[in-house]
mmCIF file of N, CA and C in Angstrom:
data_model
loop_
_atom_site.group_PDB
_atom_site.id
_atom_site.type_symbol
_atom_site.label_atom_id
_atom_site.label_comp_id
_atom_site.label_asym_id
_atom_site.label_seq_id
_atom_site.Cartn_x
_atom_site.Cartn_y
_atom_site.Cartn_z
ATOM 1 N N MET F 1 -2.326 -3.836 11.061
ATOM 2 C CA MET F 1 -1.338 -4.875 11.148
ATOM 3 C C MET F 1 -0.666 -4.786 12.525
ATOM 4 N N LEU F 2 -0.569 -5.896 13.198
ATOM 5 C CA LEU F 2 0.008 -5.962 14.539
ATOM 6 C C LEU F 2 1.413 -5.378 14.566
ATOM 7 N N ARG F 3 2.205 -5.690 13.569
ATOM 8 C CA ARG F 3 3.590 -5.219 13.514
ATOM 9 C C ARG F 3 3.678 -3.703 13.667
ATOM 10 N N ASP F 4 2.770 -2.992 13.028
ATOM 11 C CA ASP F 4 2.792 -1.528 13.065
ATOM 12 C C ASP F 4 2.532 -0.972 14.460
ATOM 13 N N HIS F 5 1.943 -1.754 15.337
ATOM 14 C CA HIS F 5 1.579 -1.298 16.675
ATOM 15 C C HIS F 5 2.491 -1.859 17.765
ATOM 16 N N ALA F 6 3.453 -2.676 17.370
ATOM 17 C CA ALA F 6 4.344 -3.310 18.345
ATOM 18 C C ALA F 6 5.418 -2.342 18.823
ATOM 19 N N ASP F 7 5.878 -2.557 20.040
ATOM 20 C CA ASP F 7 6.997 -1.800 20.583
ATOM 21 C C ASP F 7 8.194 -1.971 19.643
ATOM 22 N N PRO F 8 8.879 -0.890 19.291
ATOM 23 C CA PRO F 8 10.002 -0.991 18.353
ATOM 24 C C PRO F 8 11.100 -1.966 18.779
ATOM 25 N N MET F 9 11.361 -2.099 20.067
ATOM 26 C CA MET F 9 12.391 -3.039 20.526
ATOM 27 C C MET F 9 11.989 -4.482 20.227
ATOM 28 N N VAL F 10 10.733 -4.792 20.392
ATOM 29 C CA VAL F 10 10.248 -6.147 20.105
ATOM 30 C C VAL F 10 10.191 -6.344 18.590
ATOM 31 N N ARG F 11 9.660 -5.376 17.905
ATOM 32 C CA ARG F 11 9.484 -5.467 16.453
ATOM 33 C C ARG F 11 10.821 -5.687 15.741
ATOM 34 N N THR F 12 11.849 -4.981 16.140
ATOM 35 C CA THR F 12 13.142 -5.094 15.467
ATOM 36 C C THR F 12 13.699 -6.515 15.550
ATOM 37 N N GLY F 13 13.681 -7.099 16.732
ATOM 38 C CA GLY F 13 14.190 -8.459 16.888
ATOM 39 C C GLY F 13 13.370 -9.478 16.118
ATOM 40 N N LEU F 14 12.056 -9.363 16.217
ATOM 41 C CA LEU F 14 11.199 -10.312 15.500
ATOM 42 C C LEU F 14 11.291 -10.114 13.990
ATOM 43 N N ASP F 15 11.401 -8.874 13.543
ATOM 44 C CA ASP F 15 11.588 -8.640 12.110
ATOM 45 C C ASP F 15 12.835 -9.353 11.613
ATOM 46 N N THR F 16 13.932 -9.217 12.338
ATOM 47 C CA THR F 16 15.190 -9.844 11.938
ATOM 48 C C THR F 16 15.047 -11.359 11.873
ATOM 49 N N LEU F 17 14.448 -11.940 12.898
ATOM 50 C CA LEU F 17 14.250 -13.393 12.918
ATOM 51 C C LEU F 17 13.384 -13.848 11.756
ATOM 52 N N LEU F 18 12.228 -13.215 11.594
ATOM 53 C CA LEU F 18 11.281 -13.657 10.570
ATOM 54 C C LEU F 18 11.761 -13.338 9.158
ATOM 55 N N LEU F 19 12.495 -12.251 8.985
ATOM 56 C CA LEU F 19 13.091 -11.963 7.679
ATOM 57 C C LEU F 19 14.105 -13.042 7.311
ATOM 58 N N GLY F 20 14.794 -13.551 8.304
ATOM 59 C CA GLY F 20 15.786 -14.589 8.055
ATOM 60 C C GLY F 20 15.198 -15.945 7.750
ATOM 61 N N LEU F 21 13.950 -16.160 8.161
ATOM 62 C CA LEU F 21 13.361 -17.492 8.013
ATOM 63 C C LEU F 21 12.163 -17.558 7.063
ATOM 64 N N ILE F 22 11.213 -16.655 7.209
ATOM 65 C CA ILE F 22 9.960 -16.871 6.471
ATOM 66 C C ILE F 22 9.337 -15.644 5.840
ATOM 67 N N TRP F 23 9.665 -14.446 6.303
ATOM 68 C CA TRP F 23 8.935 -13.254 5.905
ATOM 69 C C TRP F 23 9.630 -12.548 4.754
ATOM 70 N N ASP F 24 8.871 -12.054 3.796
ATOM 71 C CA ASP F 24 9.429 -11.312 2.672
ATOM 72 C C ASP F 24 9.684 -9.851 3.003
ATOM 73 N N GLY F 25 9.273 -9.413 4.172
ATOM 74 C CA GLY F 25 9.505 -8.040 4.590
ATOM 75 C C GLY F 25 8.439 -7.094 4.097
ATOM 76 N N PRO F 26 8.473 -5.869 4.600
ATOM 77 C CA PRO F 26 7.434 -4.906 4.228
ATOM 78 C C PRO F 26 7.455 -4.545 2.746
ATOM 79 N N ASP F 27 8.611 -4.659 2.102
ATOM 80 C CA ASP F 27 8.697 -4.335 0.685
ATOM 81 C C ASP F 27 8.681 -5.577 -0.205
ATOM 82 N N GLY F 28 8.611 -6.766 0.414
ATOM 83 C CA GLY F 28 8.564 -8.014 -0.351
ATOM 84 C C GLY F 28 9.877 -8.401 -1.007
ATOM 85 N N GLU F 29 10.966 -7.836 -0.540
ATOM 86 C CA GLU F 29 12.259 -8.043 -1.195
ATOM 87 C C GLU F 29 13.304 -8.755 -0.328
ATOM 88 N N ALA F 30 12.917 -9.384 0.752
ATOM 89 C CA ALA F 30 13.893 -10.004 1.648
ATOM 90 C C ALA F 30 14.637 -11.133 0.953
ATOM 91 N N GLU F 31 15.916 -11.235 1.248
ATOM 92 C CA GLU F 31 16.747 -12.331 0.763
ATOM 93 C C GLU F 31 16.741 -13.433 1.818
ATOM 94 N N HIS F 32 16.430 -14.632 1.405
ATOM 95 C CA HIS F 32 16.356 -15.741 2.348
ATOM 96 C C HIS F 32 17.499 -16.733 2.215
ATOM 97 N N THR F 33 18.427 -16.439 1.339
ATOM 98 C CA THR F 33 19.581 -17.325 1.191
ATOM 99 C C THR F 33 20.860 -16.520 1.389
ATOM 100 N N ASP F 34 21.804 -17.119 2.087
ATOM 101 C CA ASP F 34 23.095 -16.480 2.297
ATOM 102 C C ASP F 34 23.966 -16.679 1.060
ATOM 103 N N PRO F 35 24.697 -15.634 0.670
ATOM 104 C CA PRO F 35 25.599 -15.781 -0.480
ATOM 105 C C PRO F 35 26.581 -16.927 -0.238
ATOM 106 N N ASP F 36 26.816 -17.692 -1.270
ATOM 107 C CA ASP F 36 27.786 -18.799 -1.244
ATOM 108 C C ASP F 36 27.367 -19.983 -0.359
ATOM 109 N N PHE F 37 26.163 -19.952 0.208
ATOM 110 C CA PHE F 37 25.718 -21.112 0.984
ATOM 111 C C PHE F 37 25.054 -22.136 0.077
ATOM 112 N N LEU F 38 24.284 -21.674 -0.879
ATOM 113 C CA LEU F 38 23.683 -22.526 -1.898
ATOM 114 C C LEU F 38 24.204 -22.063 -3.253
ATOM 115 N N CYS F 39 24.197 -22.936 -4.240
ATOM 116 C CA CYS F 39 24.658 -22.523 -5.566
ATOM 117 C C CYS F 39 23.740 -21.435 -6.112
ATOM 118 N N ASP F 40 24.275 -20.622 -7.000
ATOM 119 C CA ASP F 40 23.523 -19.487 -7.532
ATOM 120 C C ASP F 40 22.334 -19.890 -8.380
ATOM 121 N N ASP F 41 22.455 -20.970 -9.149
ATOM 122 C CA ASP F 41 21.363 -21.380 -10.033
ATOM 123 C C ASP F 41 20.935 -22.799 -9.670
ATOM 124 N N LEU F 42 19.839 -22.882 -8.933
ATOM 125 C CA LEU F 42 19.350 -24.188 -8.512
ATOM 126 C C LEU F 42 18.545 -24.882 -9.607
ATOM 127 N N GLY F 43 18.213 -24.165 -10.657
ATOM 128 C CA GLY F 43 17.488 -24.760 -11.765
ATOM 129 C C GLY F 43 15.987 -24.809 -11.579
ATOM 130 N N PHE F 44 15.480 -24.207 -10.530
ATOM 131 C CA PHE F 44 14.039 -24.158 -10.319
ATOM 132 C C PHE F 44 13.689 -22.919 -9.509
ATOM 133 N N SER F 45 12.456 -22.548 -9.579
ATOM 134 C CA SER F 45 11.939 -21.443 -8.787
ATOM 135 C C SER F 45 10.536 -21.837 -8.348
ATOM 136 N N TYR F 46 10.414 -22.212 -7.095
ATOM 137 C CA TYR F 46 9.133 -22.684 -6.593
ATOM 138 C C TYR F 46 9.021 -22.335 -5.132
ATOM 139 N N GLY F 47 8.138 -21.439 -4.807
ATOM 140 C CA GLY F 47 7.931 -21.089 -3.410
ATOM 141 C C GLY F 47 9.109 -20.343 -2.814
ATOM 142 N N LEU F 48 9.170 -20.355 -1.509
ATOM 143 C CA LEU F 48 10.208 -19.674 -0.764
ATOM 144 C C LEU F 48 11.349 -20.645 -0.477
ATOM 145 N N LEU F 49 12.542 -20.269 -0.843
ATOM 146 C CA LEU F 49 13.726 -21.056 -0.537
ATOM 147 C C LEU F 49 14.500 -20.339 0.554
ATOM 148 N N VAL F 50 14.787 -21.050 1.633
ATOM 149 C CA VAL F 50 15.588 -20.522 2.724
ATOM 150 C C VAL F 50 16.889 -21.292 2.743
ATOM 151 N N GLY F 51 17.989 -20.594 2.786
ATOM 152 C CA GLY F 51 19.304 -21.212 2.889
ATOM 153 C C GLY F 51 20.194 -20.370 3.772
ATOM 154 N N ARG F 52 20.331 -20.760 5.020
ATOM 155 C CA ARG F 52 21.118 -19.999 5.985
ATOM 156 C C ARG F 52 22.334 -20.804 6.426
ATOM 157 N N SER F 53 23.484 -20.155 6.372
ATOM 158 C CA SER F 53 24.738 -20.787 6.785
ATOM 159 C C SER F 53 24.760 -20.944 8.309
ATOM 160 N N PRO F 54 25.634 -21.815 8.817
ATOM 161 C CA PRO F 54 25.737 -21.948 10.278
ATOM 162 C C PRO F 54 26.024 -20.614 10.973
ATOM 163 N N GLU F 55 26.856 -19.766 10.386
ATOM 164 C CA GLU F 55 27.144 -18.457 10.986
ATOM 165 C C GLU F 55 25.884 -17.592 11.031
ATOM 166 N N SER F 56 25.134 -17.564 9.946
ATOM 167 C CA SER F 56 23.901 -16.793 9.895
ATOM 168 C C SER F 56 22.876 -17.327 10.889
ATOM 169 N N VAL F 57 22.832 -18.639 11.038
ATOM 170 C CA VAL F 57 21.904 -19.262 11.987
ATOM 171 C C VAL F 57 22.265 -18.868 13.416
ATOM 172 N N ARG F 58 23.551 -18.813 13.723
ATOM 173 C CA ARG F 58 23.967 -18.375 15.071
ATOM 174 C C ARG F 58 23.506 -16.939 15.332
ATOM 175 N N GLU F 59 23.602 -16.081 14.312
ATOM 176 C CA GLU F 59 23.148 -14.696 14.460
ATOM 177 C C GLU F 59 21.635 -14.639 14.676
ATOM 178 N N LEU F 60 20.884 -15.455 13.927
ATOM 179 C CA LEU F 60 19.434 -15.489 14.110
ATOM 180 C C LEU F 60 19.072 -16.003 15.503
ATOM 181 N N ALA F 61 19.794 -17.018 15.971
ATOM 182 C CA ALA F 61 19.535 -17.560 17.308
ATOM 183 C C ALA F 61 19.796 -16.495 18.377
ATOM 184 N N ALA F 62 20.864 -15.734 18.221
ATOM 185 C CA ALA F 62 21.171 -14.678 19.182
ATOM 186 C C ALA F 62 20.088 -13.590 19.141
ATOM 187 N N THR F 63 19.623 -13.271 17.950
ATOM 188 C CA THR F 63 18.545 -12.291 17.806
ATOM 189 C C THR F 63 17.293 -12.785 18.515
ATOM 190 N N TRP F 64 16.968 -14.064 18.316
ATOM 191 C CA TRP F 64 15.796 -14.640 18.966
ATOM 192 C C TRP F 64 15.935 -14.580 20.480
ATOM 193 N N GLU F 65 17.090 -14.932 21.000
ATOM 194 C CA GLU F 65 17.274 -14.923 22.450
ATOM 195 C C GLU F 65 17.128 -13.514 23.014
ATOM 196 N N GLY F 66 17.432 -12.497 22.223
ATOM 197 C CA GLY F 66 17.213 -11.121 22.659
ATOM 198 C C GLY F 66 15.754 -10.700 22.597
ATOM 199 N N ALA F 67 15.037 -11.232 21.607
ATOM 200 C CA ALA F 67 13.630 -10.861 21.418
ATOM 201 C C ALA F 67 12.688 -11.661 22.309
ATOM 202 N N ARG F 68 13.034 -12.884 22.569
ATOM 203 C CA ARG F 68 12.153 -13.798 23.302
ATOM 204 C C ARG F 68 11.633 -13.239 24.631
ATOM 205 N N PRO F 69 12.488 -12.676 25.476
ATOM 206 C CA PRO F 69 11.988 -12.161 26.757
ATOM 207 C C PRO F 69 11.032 -10.971 26.606
ATOM 208 N N ARG F 70 10.994 -10.367 25.429
ATOM 209 C CA ARG F 70 10.152 -9.188 25.216
ATOM 210 C C ARG F 70 8.800 -9.524 24.583
ATOM 211 N N LEU F 71 8.524 -10.794 24.327
ATOM 212 C CA LEU F 71 7.276 -11.157 23.660
ATOM 213 C C LEU F 71 6.045 -10.642 24.399
ATOM 214 N N GLY F 72 6.098 -10.633 25.710
ATOM 215 C CA GLY F 72 4.960 -10.134 26.492
ATOM 216 C C GLY F 72 4.613 -8.700 26.142
ATOM 217 N N GLY F 73 5.600 -7.944 25.645
ATOM 218 C CA GLY F 73 5.367 -6.571 25.247
ATOM 219 C C GLY F 73 4.478 -6.434 24.020
ATOM 220 N N LEU F 74 4.165 -7.545 23.368
ATOM 221 C CA LEU F 74 3.270 -7.525 22.210
ATOM 222 C C LEU F 74 1.801 -7.655 22.603
ATOM 223 N N ARG F 75 1.549 -8.005 23.854
ATOM 224 C CA ARG F 75 0.166 -8.266 24.277
ATOM 225 C C ARG F 75 -0.755 -7.071 24.027
ATOM 226 N N GLY F 76 -0.327 -5.873 24.382
ATOM 227 C CA GLY F 76 -1.177 -4.701 24.177
ATOM 228 C C GLY F 76 -1.517 -4.498 22.709
ATOM 229 N N ALA F 77 -0.513 -4.606 21.844
ATOM 230 C CA ALA F 77 -0.755 -4.451 20.406
ATOM 231 C C ALA F 77 -1.639 -5.579 19.892
ATOM 232 N N PHE F 78 -1.426 -6.789 20.379
ATOM 233 C CA PHE F 78 -2.256 -7.924 19.959
ATOM 234 C C PHE F 78 -3.709 -7.693 20.369
ATOM 235 N N ASP F 79 -3.918 -7.322 21.621
ATOM 236 C CA ASP F 79 -5.281 -7.094 22.102
ATOM 237 C C ASP F 79 -5.963 -5.956 21.339
ATOM 238 N N GLU F 80 -5.205 -4.925 21.021
ATOM 239 C CA GLU F 80 -5.750 -3.784 20.274
ATOM 240 C C GLU F 80 -6.136 -4.191 18.851
ATOM 241 N N GLN F 81 -5.352 -5.087 18.253
ATOM 242 C CA GLN F 81 -5.576 -5.472 16.867
ATOM 243 C C GLN F 81 -6.441 -6.721 16.709
ATOM 244 N N ALA F 82 -6.758 -7.403 17.794
ATOM 245 C CA ALA F 82 -7.541 -8.645 17.713
ATOM 246 C C ALA F 82 -8.846 -8.500 16.945
ATOM 247 N N PRO F 83 -9.547 -7.378 17.048
ATOM 248 C CA PRO F 83 -10.791 -7.251 16.266
ATOM 249 C C PRO F 83 -10.552 -7.140 14.749
ATOM 250 N N VAL F 84 -9.326 -6.828 14.333
ATOM 251 C CA VAL F 84 -9.007 -6.688 12.910
ATOM 252 C C VAL F 84 -8.937 -8.081 12.290
ATOM 253 N N PRO F 85 -9.612 -8.323 11.155
ATOM 254 C CA PRO F 85 -9.651 -9.670 10.569
ATOM 255 C C PRO F 85 -8.281 -10.333 10.379
ATOM 256 N N ALA F 86 -7.267 -9.602 9.953
ATOM 257 C CA ALA F 86 -5.956 -10.213 9.731
ATOM 258 C C ALA F 86 -5.327 -10.715 11.026
ATOM 259 N N ALA F 87 -5.705 -10.141 12.157
ATOM 260 C CA ALA F 87 -5.148 -10.547 13.443
ATOM 261 C C ALA F 87 -5.864 -11.772 14.009
ATOM 262 N N ARG F 88 -6.901 -12.232 13.347
ATOM 263 C CA ARG F 88 -7.672 -13.372 13.854
ATOM 264 C C ARG F 88 -7.084 -14.718 13.467
ATOM 265 N N TRP F 89 -5.888 -14.736 12.975
ATOM 266 C CA TRP F 89 -5.220 -16.002 12.668
ATOM 267 C C TRP F 89 -5.067 -16.845 13.927
ATOM 268 N N PHE F 90 -5.026 -16.190 15.061
ATOM 269 C CA PHE F 90 -4.739 -16.863 16.325
ATOM 270 C C PHE F 90 -5.919 -16.723 17.261
ATOM 271 N N ARG F 91 -6.227 -17.792 17.975
ATOM 272 C CA ARG F 91 -7.376 -17.749 18.878
ATOM 273 C C ARG F 91 -7.118 -16.853 20.075
ATOM 274 N N ASP F 92 -5.829 -16.713 20.461
ATOM 275 C CA ASP F 92 -5.486 -15.852 21.588
ATOM 276 C C ASP F 92 -3.992 -15.514 21.540
ATOM 277 N N PHE F 93 -3.593 -14.678 22.462
ATOM 278 C CA PHE F 93 -2.204 -14.219 22.503
ATOM 279 C C PHE F 93 -1.233 -15.376 22.718
ATOM 280 N N GLU F 94 -1.618 -16.342 23.524
ATOM 281 C CA GLU F 94 -0.736 -17.470 23.806
ATOM 282 C C GLU F 94 -0.491 -18.301 22.545
ATOM 283 N N ALA F 95 -1.509 -18.481 21.728
ATOM 284 C CA ALA F 95 -1.323 -19.216 20.471
ATOM 285 C C ALA F 95 -0.367 -18.453 19.549
ATOM 286 N N PHE F 96 -0.475 -17.149 19.553
ATOM 287 C CA PHE F 96 0.405 -16.298 18.752
ATOM 288 C C PHE F 96 1.856 -16.435 19.217
ATOM 289 N N THR F 97 2.091 -16.312 20.520
ATOM 290 C CA THR F 97 3.465 -16.418 21.014
ATOM 291 C C THR F 97 3.987 -17.847 20.924
ATOM 292 N N ASP F 98 3.115 -18.844 20.998
ATOM 293 C CA ASP F 98 3.552 -20.231 20.801
ATOM 294 C C ASP F 98 4.140 -20.415 19.407
ATOM 295 N N LEU F 99 3.495 -19.826 18.405
ATOM 296 C CA LEU F 99 4.024 -19.927 17.048
ATOM 297 C C LEU F 99 5.384 -19.242 16.941
ATOM 298 N N LEU F 100 5.520 -18.073 17.530
ATOM 299 C CA LEU F 100 6.816 -17.400 17.513
ATOM 300 C C LEU F 100 7.883 -18.239 18.215
ATOM 301 N N GLU F 101 7.506 -18.873 19.325
ATOM 302 C CA GLU F 101 8.445 -19.757 20.035
ATOM 303 C C GLU F 101 8.903 -20.913 19.141
ATOM 304 N N GLU F 102 7.967 -21.465 18.384
ATOM 305 C CA GLU F 102 8.326 -22.560 17.477
ATOM 306 C C GLU F 102 9.306 -22.087 16.410
ATOM 307 N N TRP F 103 9.054 -20.899 15.847
ATOM 308 C CA TRP F 103 9.992 -20.354 14.863
ATOM 309 C C TRP F 103 11.340 -20.092 15.508
ATOM 310 N N GLY F 104 11.359 -19.632 16.742
ATOM 311 C CA GLY F 104 12.621 -19.378 17.434
ATOM 312 C C GLY F 104 13.414 -20.638 17.715
ATOM 313 N N ARG F 105 12.736 -21.761 17.858
ATOM 314 C CA ARG F 105 13.432 -23.027 18.110
ATOM 315 C C ARG F 105 14.268 -23.473 16.904
ATOM 316 N N VAL F 106 13.851 -23.083 15.721
ATOM 317 C CA VAL F 106 14.577 -23.507 14.507
ATOM 318 C C VAL F 106 16.030 -23.033 14.550
ATOM 319 N N PRO F 107 16.297 -21.728 14.621
ATOM 320 C CA PRO F 107 17.708 -21.327 14.656
ATOM 321 C C PRO F 107 18.407 -21.692 15.965
ATOM 322 N N THR F 108 17.668 -21.728 17.067
ATOM 323 C CA THR F 108 18.290 -22.077 18.343
ATOM 324 C C THR F 108 18.849 -23.495 18.304
ATOM 325 N N GLU F 109 18.042 -24.443 17.862
ATOM 326 C CA GLU F 109 18.496 -25.836 17.806
ATOM 327 C C GLU F 109 19.567 -26.031 16.730
ATOM 328 N N ALA F 110 19.378 -25.406 15.576
ATOM 329 C CA ALA F 110 20.383 -25.532 14.514
ATOM 330 C C ALA F 110 21.719 -24.942 14.970
ATOM 331 N N ALA F 111 21.690 -23.799 15.651
ATOM 332 C CA ALA F 111 22.926 -23.188 16.145
ATOM 333 C C ALA F 111 23.592 -24.088 17.184
ATOM 334 N N ARG F 112 22.804 -24.687 18.046
ATOM 335 C CA ARG F 112 23.361 -25.589 19.063
ATOM 336 C C ARG F 112 24.123 -26.743 18.423
ATOM 337 N N ARG F 113 23.646 -27.198 17.286
ATOM 338 C CA ARG F 113 24.268 -28.322 16.583
ATOM 339 C C ARG F 113 25.328 -27.894 15.579
ATOM 340 N N GLY F 114 25.439 -26.576 15.343
ATOM 341 C CA GLY F 114 26.407 -26.087 14.367
ATOM 342 C C GLY F 114 25.930 -26.266 12.928
ATOM 343 N N TRP F 115 24.632 -26.346 12.749
ATOM 344 C CA TRP F 115 24.043 -26.571 11.425
ATOM 345 C C TRP F 115 23.646 -25.268 10.750
ATOM 346 N N GLY F 116 23.465 -25.360 9.439
ATOM 347 C CA GLY F 116 22.783 -24.339 8.676
ATOM 348 C C GLY F 116 21.310 -24.717 8.622
ATOM 349 N N VAL F 117 20.516 -23.913 7.943
ATOM 350 C CA VAL F 117 19.085 -24.196 7.778
ATOM 351 C C VAL F 117 18.740 -24.067 6.306
ATOM 352 N N VAL F 118 18.054 -25.089 5.797
ATOM 353 C CA VAL F 118 17.564 -25.064 4.418
ATOM 354 C C VAL F 118 16.089 -25.448 4.472
ATOM 355 N N GLY F 119 15.266 -24.701 3.749
ATOM 356 C CA GLY F 119 13.838 -25.004 3.703
ATOM 357 C C GLY F 119 13.239 -24.525 2.409
ATOM 358 N N LEU F 120 12.143 -25.142 2.029
ATOM 359 C CA LEU F 120 11.410 -24.785 0.826
ATOM 360 C C LEU F 120 9.928 -24.848 1.118
ATOM 361 N N SER F 121 9.219 -23.794 0.762
ATOM 362 C CA SER F 121 7.762 -23.798 0.941
ATOM 363 C C SER F 121 7.091 -24.057 -0.387
ATOM 364 N N GLU F 122 5.822 -24.254 -0.328
ATOM 365 C CA GLU F 122 5.054 -24.443 -1.567
ATOM 366 C C GLU F 122 4.789 -23.113 -2.205
#
């Protein structure tokens, strides 16, 4: 897994960002909703529900801005892991970092507008 081979400084920032938006974490127990941002009982359970308050989004945006300049530090780990089937999701390192950039735009733009973030996956 690429994450296991990444520089700890890069990994920590990206873990925080992705745990806040899409990733269940290494133990599968990540919380994706902020307390009191959404009601406790939505009446359904389907896919991943993300509910981040404007304050939480600002924190994620700041985390992203700290991690973003370090993305190049993932190249060695990416190149080392590219032969591994799970790392073949991306045709190259640039496609991989492009996806991370897109995820980083979510909290950055929401924070700029003072918004929270709500999302639901299948």
